[in-house]
Amino acid sequence: EVQLVQSGAEVKKPGESLKISCKGSGYSFTSYWIGWVRQMPGKGLEWMGIIYPGDSDTRYSPSFQGQVTISADKSISTAYLQWSSLKASDTAMYYCARRDCSSTSCYMGYWGQGTLVTVSS
Amino acid sequence: DIQMTQSPSSLSASVGDRVTITCRASQSISSYLNWYQQKPGKAPKLLIYAASSLQSGVPSRFSGSGSGTDFTLTISSLQPEDFATYYCQQSYSTPRNSFGQGTKLEIK
């Protein structure tokens, strides 16, 4: 069974750093892209970026380029999303999801349960 | 960047109703369009991919259509468990696989 299990909720202060994780199991972790999606409180889904754990090829949405870092450790089947200096506006739920592709399209077929990040002084 | 616009933003309907949600892309995306359902406090769930392909395990009352810039998600007969927020997503332009703003489907 394919599973993406994310790390637990975090409460941080502005200016602090943070790294959240997404551990894949039940499939070949290095063969599928993993994407990250932000959902601010009461708002919609925002695409942040994506990584291919096989070679760590990483692509960012322009809105998030330079704001976060996406990485992966294929030896432990885990993808990461990190911030060097959090802001209150980073308060959100963050989802990881596996990118699956058919012959005609790609889509996010499996999702983690989400990690709630709260940034408050 | 490709902008995705859904309409309506919210919708009230009754159990048994037929409901249609529209998604429009700012440029042609062929059939690279997916639909997701999200319930409160839960992760999104894939319903439809490639504009019209039903994800395994999704009830057949859900269907998708369209190509180019205009797409629709139809629920043929609303069930109580269908009240949720629905999002479209384009997968034409990676890595910028943008989502629509969502359509909240509420009970009338």
Short mmCIF file of C-alpha atoms in Angstrom, two decimals:
data_model
loop_
_atom_site.label_atom_id
_atom_site.label_comp_id
_atom_site.label_asym_id
_atom_site.label_seq_id
_atom_site.Cartn_x
_atom_site.Cartn_y
_atom_site.Cartn_z
CA GLU A 1 0.00 0.00 0.00
CA VAL A 2 1.35 3.39 -1.01
CA GLN A 3 1.65 5.73 1.96
CA LEU A 4 3.05 9.21 2.52
CA VAL A 5 3.44 9.98 6.21
CA GLN A 6 4.26 13.53 7.20
CA SER A 7 5.88 14.83 10.36
CA GLY A 8 3.81 16.33 13.14
CA ALA A 9 2.49 19.81 13.74
CA GLU A 10 4.98 22.55 14.53
CA VAL A 11 4.72 25.81 16.45
CA LYS A 12 7.55 28.23 15.76
CA LYS A 13 8.47 31.87 16.26
CA PRO A 14 9.18 34.31 13.44
CA GLY A 15 12.79 34.08 12.30
CA GLU A 16 13.22 30.46 13.35
CA SER A 17 14.15 27.70 10.92
CA LEU A 18 12.12 24.57 10.24
CA LYS A 19 12.31 21.35 8.24
CA ILE A 20 9.24 19.15 7.83
CA SER A 21 9.27 15.69 6.32
CA CYS A 22 7.28 13.31 4.14
CA LYS A 23 8.19 9.62 4.27
CA GLY A 24 7.10 7.38 1.42
CA SER A 25 6.48 3.65 1.68
CA GLY A 26 4.92 0.87 -0.36
CA TYR A 27 6.55 1.90 -3.64
CA SER A 28 9.90 2.75 -5.23
CA PHE A 29 10.55 6.17 -3.68
CA THR A 30 13.19 7.11 -6.23
CA SER A 31 10.87 6.58 -9.21
CA TYR A 32 8.18 9.18 -8.55
CA TRP A 33 8.18 12.95 -8.19
CA ILE A 34 7.01 14.31 -4.83
CA GLY A 35 5.26 17.69 -4.76
CA TRP A 36 4.50 20.12 -1.94
CA VAL A 37 1.25 22.07 -1.63
CA ARG A 38 0.42 24.91 0.76
CA GLN A 39 -3.02 25.64 2.17
CA MET A 40 -3.28 28.77 4.25
CA PRO A 41 -6.08 28.91 6.84
CA GLY A 42 -9.46 28.97 5.12
CA LYS A 43 -7.87 29.27 1.68
CA GLY A 44 -7.24 27.17 -1.41
CA LEU A 45 -4.42 24.93 -2.57
CA GLU A 46 -1.16 26.44 -3.80
CA TRP A 47 1.47 24.51 -5.73
CA MET A 48 4.92 25.07 -4.22
CA GLY A 49 7.29 22.80 -6.08
CA ILE A 50 8.37 19.28 -6.82
CA ILE A 51 11.37 16.99 -6.46
CA TYR A 52 12.48 13.76 -8.13
CA PRO A 53 14.19 11.79 -5.36
CA GLY A 54 16.05 9.62 -7.86
CA ASP A 55 18.40 12.45 -8.78
CA SER A 56 17.13 15.34 -6.60
CA ASP A 57 16.00 17.34 -9.64
CA THR A 58 13.92 20.10 -8.04
CA ARG A 59 11.55 22.62 -9.59
CA TYR A 60 9.88 25.52 -7.77
CA SER A 61 6.79 27.57 -8.47
CA PRO A 62 7.97 31.16 -8.98
CA SER A 63 5.95 32.27 -5.95
CA PHE A 64 8.00 30.01 -3.69
CA GLN A 65 11.44 30.14 -5.33
CA GLY A 66 13.92 31.43 -2.75
CA GLN A 67 11.35 31.22 0.04
CA VAL A 68 11.64 27.50 0.79
CA THR A 69 13.98 24.60 0.01
CA ILE A 70 12.77 21.22 -1.15
CA SER A 71 15.09 18.25 -0.73
CA ALA A 72 15.05 14.47 -0.41
CA ASP A 73 17.06 11.68 1.19
CA LYS A 74 16.48 8.60 -0.93
CA SER A 75 18.32 6.38 1.57
CA ILE A 76 15.40 6.84 3.98
CA SER A 77 12.65 7.48 1.41
CA THR A 78 11.94 10.94 2.78
CA ALA A 79 11.29 14.31 1.19
CA TYR A 80 11.67 17.59 3.02
CA LEU A 81 10.40 21.14 2.96
CA GLN A 82 12.41 23.69 4.87
CA TRP A 83 12.53 27.33 5.80
CA SER A 84 15.58 29.26 6.99
CA SER A 85 13.62 32.13 8.54
CA LEU A 86 9.92 31.69 9.13
CA LYS A 87 7.36 34.47 8.87
CA ALA A 88 3.87 34.66 10.32
CA SER A 89 2.58 34.38 6.75
CA ASP A 90 4.07 30.86 6.54
CA THR A 91 1.33 29.67 8.89
CA ALA A 92 -0.48 27.01 6.89
CA MET A 93 -1.12 23.34 6.34
CA TYR A 94 1.49 21.77 4.08
CA TYR A 95 0.81 18.63 2.08
CA CYS A 96 3.17 16.38 0.20
CA ALA A 97 1.82 14.31 -2.67
CA ARG A 98 3.14 11.76 -5.14
CA ARG A 99 2.97 12.60 -8.82
CA ASP A 100 1.58 9.78 -10.91
CA CYS A 101 1.37 9.77 -14.68
CA SER A 102 -0.87 7.97 -17.14
CA SER A 103 -0.26 7.92 -20.87
CA THR A 104 -2.18 11.18 -21.16
CA SER A 105 -1.58 13.21 -18.02
CA CYS A 106 0.09 13.53 -14.65
CA TYR A 107 -1.70 14.09 -11.35
CA MET A 108 -1.22 13.90 -7.61
CA GLY A 109 -2.51 10.43 -6.85
CA TYR A 110 -1.41 9.95 -3.25
CA TRP A 111 -1.29 12.57 -0.53
CA GLY A 112 0.22 12.84 2.92
CA GLN A 113 -1.99 13.72 5.85
CA GLY A 114 -0.61 17.24 6.07
CA THR A 115 1.65 19.09 8.50
CA LEU A 116 0.28 22.17 10.25
CA VAL A 117 2.88 24.88 10.71
CA THR A 118 2.01 27.76 13.04
CA VAL A 119 4.33 30.76 13.22
CA SER A 120 3.55 33.16 16.02
CA SER A 121 5.45 35.34 18.41
CA ASP B 1 1.95 31.35 -15.68
CA ILE B 2 -1.25 29.51 -16.45
CA GLN B 3 -4.17 30.81 -14.40
CA MET B 4 -7.03 28.50 -13.50
CA THR B 5 -10.42 30.04 -12.76
CA GLN B 6 -13.28 28.05 -11.29
CA SER B 7 -16.93 28.98 -11.21
CA PRO B 8 -18.91 29.28 -9.15
CA SER B 9 -16.83 29.87 -6.02
CA SER B 10 -19.63 28.40 -3.94
CA LEU B 11 -22.76 26.47 -4.69
CA SER B 12 -25.77 25.34 -2.68
CA ALA B 13 -27.52 22.18 -3.79
CA SER B 14 -29.72 19.39 -2.50
CA VAL B 15 -29.20 15.65 -2.29
CA GLY B 16 -30.13 14.16 -5.63
CA ASP B 17 -29.35 17.32 -7.63
CA ARG B 18 -27.15 17.34 -10.72
CA VAL B 19 -24.27 19.75 -10.24
CA THR B 20 -21.73 21.17 -12.66
CA ILE B 21 -18.53 23.04 -11.77
CA THR B 22 -16.54 24.85 -14.42
CA CYS B 23 -12.80 25.42 -14.69
CA ARG B 24 -11.21 27.70 -17.28
CA ALA B 25 -7.51 27.90 -18.13
CA SER B 26 -5.85 31.13 -19.25
CA GLN B 27 -4.32 29.26 -22.20
CA SER B 28 -4.81 25.92 -23.83
CA ILE B 29 -3.79 22.98 -21.65
CA SER B 30 -5.05 20.20 -23.93
CA SER B 31 -6.49 17.59 -21.54
CA TYR B 32 -3.96 18.12 -18.76
CA LEU B 33 -6.64 18.84 -16.18
CA ASN B 34 -7.31 17.11 -12.87
CA TRP B 35 -10.09 17.42 -10.31
CA TYR B 36 -9.74 16.94 -6.55
CA GLN B 37 -12.19 16.80 -3.68
CA GLN B 38 -11.29 18.08 -0.23
CA LYS B 39 -13.32 17.65 2.92
CA PRO B 40 -12.68 19.75 6.04
CA GLY B 41 -9.56 18.70 7.91
CA LYS B 42 -8.59 16.17 5.25
CA ALA B 43 -6.06 15.98 2.44
CA PRO B 44 -7.32 16.44 -1.11
CA LYS B 45 -8.43 13.33 -2.98
CA LEU B 46 -8.03 12.79 -6.71
CA LEU B 47 -11.34 12.32 -8.54
CA ILE B 48 -10.64 12.84 -12.24
CA TYR B 49 -7.40 13.00 -14.23
CA ALA B 50 -6.69 13.82 -17.86
CA ALA B 51 -9.95 15.81 -17.93
CA SER B 52 -12.25 12.81 -18.09
CA SER B 53 -10.62 9.70 -16.62
CA LEU B 54 -12.20 8.51 -13.40
CA GLN B 55 -9.71 7.60 -10.67
CA SER B 56 -10.05 4.04 -9.41
CA GLY B 57 -12.56 3.75 -6.58
CA VAL B 58 -14.33 7.03 -7.34
CA PRO B 59 -18.11 6.65 -7.81
CA SER B 60 -19.39 6.82 -11.37
CA ARG B 61 -21.69 9.75 -10.54
CA PHE B 62 -18.58 11.91 -10.95
CA SER B 63 -17.56 12.76 -14.50
CA GLY B 64 -15.30 15.25 -16.21
CA SER B 65 -15.20 16.73 -19.67
CA GLY B 66 -13.49 19.39 -21.75
CA SER B 67 -10.26 20.15 -23.49
CA GLY B 68 -8.27 23.21 -24.43
CA THR B 69 -9.33 25.92 -22.00
CA ASP B 70 -12.78 24.91 -20.75
CA PHE B 71 -13.54 22.00 -18.46
CA THR B 72 -16.40 20.76 -16.32
CA LEU B 73 -16.86 18.45 -13.37
CA THR B 74 -20.34 16.99 -13.09
CA ILE B 75 -21.91 15.13 -10.21
CA SER B 76 -24.97 13.40 -11.61
CA SER B 77 -26.90 12.86 -8.35
CA LEU B 78 -25.50 14.50 -5.24
CA GLN B 79 -25.00 12.31 -2.21
CA PRO B 80 -24.54 13.57 1.36
CA GLU B 81 -20.84 12.66 1.29
CA ASP B 82 -20.23 14.85 -1.78
CA PHE B 83 -20.54 18.12 0.11
CA ALA B 84 -16.95 19.34 0.02
CA THR B 85 -14.64 21.76 -1.79
CA TYR B 86 -13.55 20.90 -5.32
CA TYR B 87 -10.37 22.04 -7.03
CA CYS B 88 -9.16 21.81 -10.59
CA GLN B 89 -5.44 21.62 -11.37
CA GLN B 90 -3.54 21.91 -14.62
CA SER B 91 -0.61 19.57 -15.20
CA TYR B 92 0.35 21.03 -18.58
CA SER B 93 3.02 23.36 -17.28
CA THR B 94 5.34 21.60 -14.83
CA PRO B 95 6.54 22.60 -12.29
CA ARG B 96 3.88 25.28 -12.11
CA ASN B 97 0.93 22.92 -11.77
CA SER B 98 -1.46 25.60 -10.59
CA PHE B 99 -4.81 24.98 -8.92
CA GLY B 100 -8.10 26.78 -9.33
CA GLN B 101 -9.36 28.74 -6.34
CA GLY B 102 -11.85 26.06 -5.35
CA THR B 103 -15.62 25.60 -5.39
CA LYS B 104 -17.35 24.98 -2.08
CA LEU B 105 -20.38 22.76 -2.46
CA GLU B 106 -22.84 23.22 0.39
CA ILE B 107 -26.12 21.67 1.38
CA LYS B 108 -29.20 23.74 0.51
#
